[in-house]
């Protein structure tokens, strides 16, 4: 294939070869023109005929060189376009691969972020549920504490009332003891008087 052998020839060397070939073609045309002019100047028919034949040969050679150079230029241009197309294709494939890798990386990051967000949302829901349960429990404990405070207040009031009643009972008991002592003393006096009276009656 021409593309496998061509990479060793640089564009600068091709331009030098093209310039050399075109210079040769121009030199051949100039030589043929000079030869014809010189033959015409001599006025010799034989020299003119020879110069004409030489001009035709040199012109044909120049034309061949020019056409060959034109064909080579077209082949070089086609080769350059093919190489550029190949380079563009390789570049496009590399960019497509890089883009696919980038898209895959971005999608993976998005998936990771979505998974993290889902975990955070689940954790937030659980935390809200725990807070709600703790709030309900705290309210229940507060109600029980209020009930306990009310019961303690009522119990303290009942205790105060009981202590007051006990104090009154102690006072009343002391009064009754005094009354009992008085009655006993009176009973002893009455009993003594009765015994004295009985004794006097018996002696009489």
Coordinates of C-alpha atoms in Angstrom, one line a residue:
X1 CA 0.0 0.0 0.0
X2 CA 1.2 3.5 -0.7
X3 CA 0.2 4.7 2.7
X4 CA 2.7 2.3 4.4
X5 CA 5.7 3.5 2.3
X6 CA 4.8 7.2 2.2
X7 CA 5.3 8.1 5.9
X8 CA 9.1 8.1 5.4
X9 CA 8.8 11.0 2.9
X10 CA 8.2 14.2 4.7
X11 CA 6.2 17.1 3.2
X12 CA 9.3 19.3 3.0
X13 CA 11.2 16.6 0.9
X14 CA 8.1 16.2 -1.4
X15 CA 8.1 20.0 -1.9
X16 CA 11.8 19.9 -2.8
X17 CA 11.3 17.1 -5.3
X18 CA 8.3 18.9 -6.8
X19 CA 10.3 22.1 -7.1
X20 CA 13.2 20.2 -8.8
X21 CA 11.0 18.5 -11.3
X22 CA 9.2 21.7 -12.2
X23 CA 12.5 23.4 -12.6
X24 CA 13.7 20.7 -14.9
X25 CA 10.5 21.0 -17.0
X26 CA 10.9 24.8 -17.2
X27 CA 14.6 24.3 -18.2
X28 CA 13.6 21.8 -21.0
X29 CA 11.0 24.3 -22.3
X30 CA 13.6 27.1 -22.2
X31 CA 16.2 25.0 -24.0
X32 CA 13.7 24.0 -26.7
X33 CA 12.7 27.7 -27.2
X34 CA 16.4 28.7 -27.4
X35 CA 17.2 25.9 -29.8
X36 CA 14.3 26.9 -32.1
X37 CA 15.2 30.6 -31.9
X38 CA 18.9 29.8 -32.7
X39 CA 17.9 27.6 -35.7
X40 CA 15.6 30.2 -37.1
X41 CA 18.3 32.8 -36.7
X42 CA 20.7 30.7 -38.8
X43 CA 18.1 30.4 -41.6
X44 CA 19.0 26.7 -42.1
X45 CA 16.1 24.5 -42.9
X46 CA 17.8 21.4 -41.5
X47 CA 18.7 23.1 -38.2
X48 CA 15.2 24.5 -38.0
X49 CA 13.7 21.1 -38.5
X50 CA 16.1 19.5 -36.0
X51 CA 15.4 22.3 -33.5
X52 CA 11.6 21.8 -34.0
X53 CA 12.0 18.0 -33.4
X54 CA 14.1 18.7 -30.3
X55 CA 11.5 21.3 -29.1
X56 CA 8.7 18.7 -29.6
X57 CA 10.7 16.1 -27.7
X58 CA 11.7 18.5 -24.9
X59 CA 8.1 19.8 -24.7
X60 CA 6.8 16.3 -24.5
X61 CA 9.3 15.5 -21.8
X62 CA 8.4 18.7 -19.9
X63 CA 4.7 17.8 -20.3
X64 CA 5.3 14.3 -19.1
X65 CA 7.2 15.6 -16.1
X66 CA 4.5 18.2 -15.4
X67 CA 1.7 15.7 -15.7
X68 CA 3.6 13.2 -13.5
X69 CA 4.2 15.9 -11.0
X70 CA 0.6 16.9 -11.1
X71 CA -0.5 13.3 -10.6
X72 CA 2.0 12.9 -7.7
X73 CA 0.8 16.1 -6.2
X74 CA -2.8 14.7 -6.3
X75 CA -1.7 11.4 -4.8
X76 CA 0.2 13.3 -2.1
X77 CA -2.8 15.5 -1.4
X78 CA -5.0 12.4 -1.3
X79 CA -2.5 10.7 1.0
X80 CA -2.4 13.8 3.3
X81 CA -6.2 13.9 3.4
X82 CA -6.3 10.2 4.2
X83 CA -3.7 10.6 6.9
X84 CA -5.6 13.6 8.3
X85 CA -8.8 11.7 8.2
X86 CA -7.2 8.8 10.0
X87 CA -5.7 11.2 12.5
X88 CA -9.1 12.8 13.0
X89 CA -10.7 9.4 13.3
X90 CA -8.2 8.3 15.9
X91 CA -8.6 11.7 17.7
X92 CA -12.4 11.3 17.6
X93 CA -12.2 7.8 19.0
X94 CA -9.9 9.0 21.8
X95 CA -12.2 11.8 22.5
X96 CA -15.2 9.5 22.4
X97 CA -13.4 7.1 24.8
X98 CA -12.5 10.0 27.1
X99 CA -16.1 11.3 26.9
X100 CA -17.4 7.8 27.7
X101 CA -15.0 7.5 30.6
X102 CA -16.0 11.0 31.9
X103 CA -19.7 10.2 31.5
X104 CA -19.2 6.9 33.4
X105 CA -17.2 8.7 36.1
X106 CA -19.9 11.4 36.4
X107 CA -22.7 8.8 36.5
X108 CA -20.9 6.8 39.2
X109 CA -20.4 10.0 41.2
X110 CA -24.0 10.9 40.8
X111 CA -25.1 7.4 41.9
X112 CA -22.8 7.6 44.9
X113 CA -24.2 11.0 45.8
X114 CA -27.8 9.7 45.4
X115 CA -27.0 6.7 47.6
X116 CA -25.5 9.0 50.2
X117 CA -28.5 11.3 50.0
X118 CA -30.8 8.3 50.4
X119 CA -28.8 7.1 53.4
X120 CA -29.0 10.6 54.9
X121 CA -32.7 10.9 54.3
X122 CA -33.3 7.5 55.9
X123 CA -31.1 8.5 58.9
X124 CA -33.0 11.8 59.1
X125 CA -36.3 10.0 59.1
X126 CA -35.2 7.6 61.8
X127 CA -33.8 10.5 63.8
X128 CA -37.1 12.4 63.4
X129 CA -39.0 9.2 64.5
X130 CA -36.7 8.9 67.6
X131 CA -37.2 12.5 68.4
X132 CA -41.0 12.1 68.1
X133 CA -40.9 9.0 70.4
X134 CA -38.7 10.8 72.8
X135 CA -41.0 13.8 72.8
X136 CA -44.0 11.6 73.5
X137 CA -42.2 9.8 76.2
X138 CA -41.0 13.1 77.7
X139 CA -44.6 14.3 77.7
X140 CA -45.8 11.1 79.4
X141 CA -43.0 11.4 82.0
X142 CA -43.9 15.1 82.5
X143 CA -47.6 14.2 83.0
X144 CA -46.6 11.4 85.5
X145 CA -44.3 13.9 87.2
X146 CA -47.2 16.4 87.5
X147 CA -49.4 13.7 88.8
X148 CA -46.7 12.6 91.3
X149 CA -46.3 16.3 92.3
X150 CA -50.1 16.6 92.8
X151 CA -50.2 13.4 94.8
X152 CA -47.2 14.4 96.9
X153 CA -48.9 17.8 97.6
X154 CA -52.2 16.0 98.5
X155 CA -50.2 13.6 100.6
X156 CA -48.4 16.4 102.4
X157 CA -51.7 18.1 103.0
X158 CA -53.2 14.9 104.4
X159 CA -50.1 14.4 106.5
X160 CA -50.4 17.9 107.9
X161 CA -54.1 17.3 108.6
X162 CA -53.3 14.0 110.3
X163 CA -50.6 15.6 112.4
X164 CA -53.0 18.4 113.3
X165 CA -55.6 15.8 114.3
X166 CA -53.0 13.8 116.2
X167 CA -52.0 16.9 118.1
X168 CA -55.7 17.6 118.9
X169 CA -56.1 14.1 120.0
X170 CA -53.1 14.3 122.3
X171 CA -54.4 17.5 123.8
X172 CA -57.9 15.9 124.2
X173 CA -56.3 12.8 125.8
X174 CA -54.4 15.0 128.2
X175 CA -57.6 16.8 129.1
X176 CA -59.4 13.4 129.6
X177 CA -56.5 12.2 131.8
X178 CA -56.9 15.3 133.9
X179 CA -60.7 14.8 134.1
X180 CA -60.1 11.1 135.0
X181 CA -57.6 12.2 137.7
X182 CA -60.2 14.7 139.0
X183 CA -62.9 12.1 139.0
X184 CA -60.7 9.6 140.8
X185 CA -59.8 12.2 143.4
X186 CA -63.5 13.0 143.9
X187 CA -64.3 9.3 144.0
X188 CA -61.6 8.7 146.6
X189 CA -63.1 11.6 148.7
X190 CA -66.6 10.3 148.3
X191 CA -65.4 6.8 149.1
X192 CA -63.5 8.0 152.2
X193 CA -66.6 10.0 153.4
X194 CA -68.8 7.0 152.8
X195 CA -66.5 4.7 154.7
X196 CA -66.3 7.3 157.6
X197 CA -70.0 7.5 157.7
X198 CA -70.4 3.8 157.7
X199 CA -67.9 3.4 160.5
X200 CA -69.7 6.1 162.6
X201 CA -73.1 4.4 161.9
X202 CA -71.8 1.1 163.1
X203 CA -70.4 2.5 166.3
X204 CA -73.6 4.2 167.0

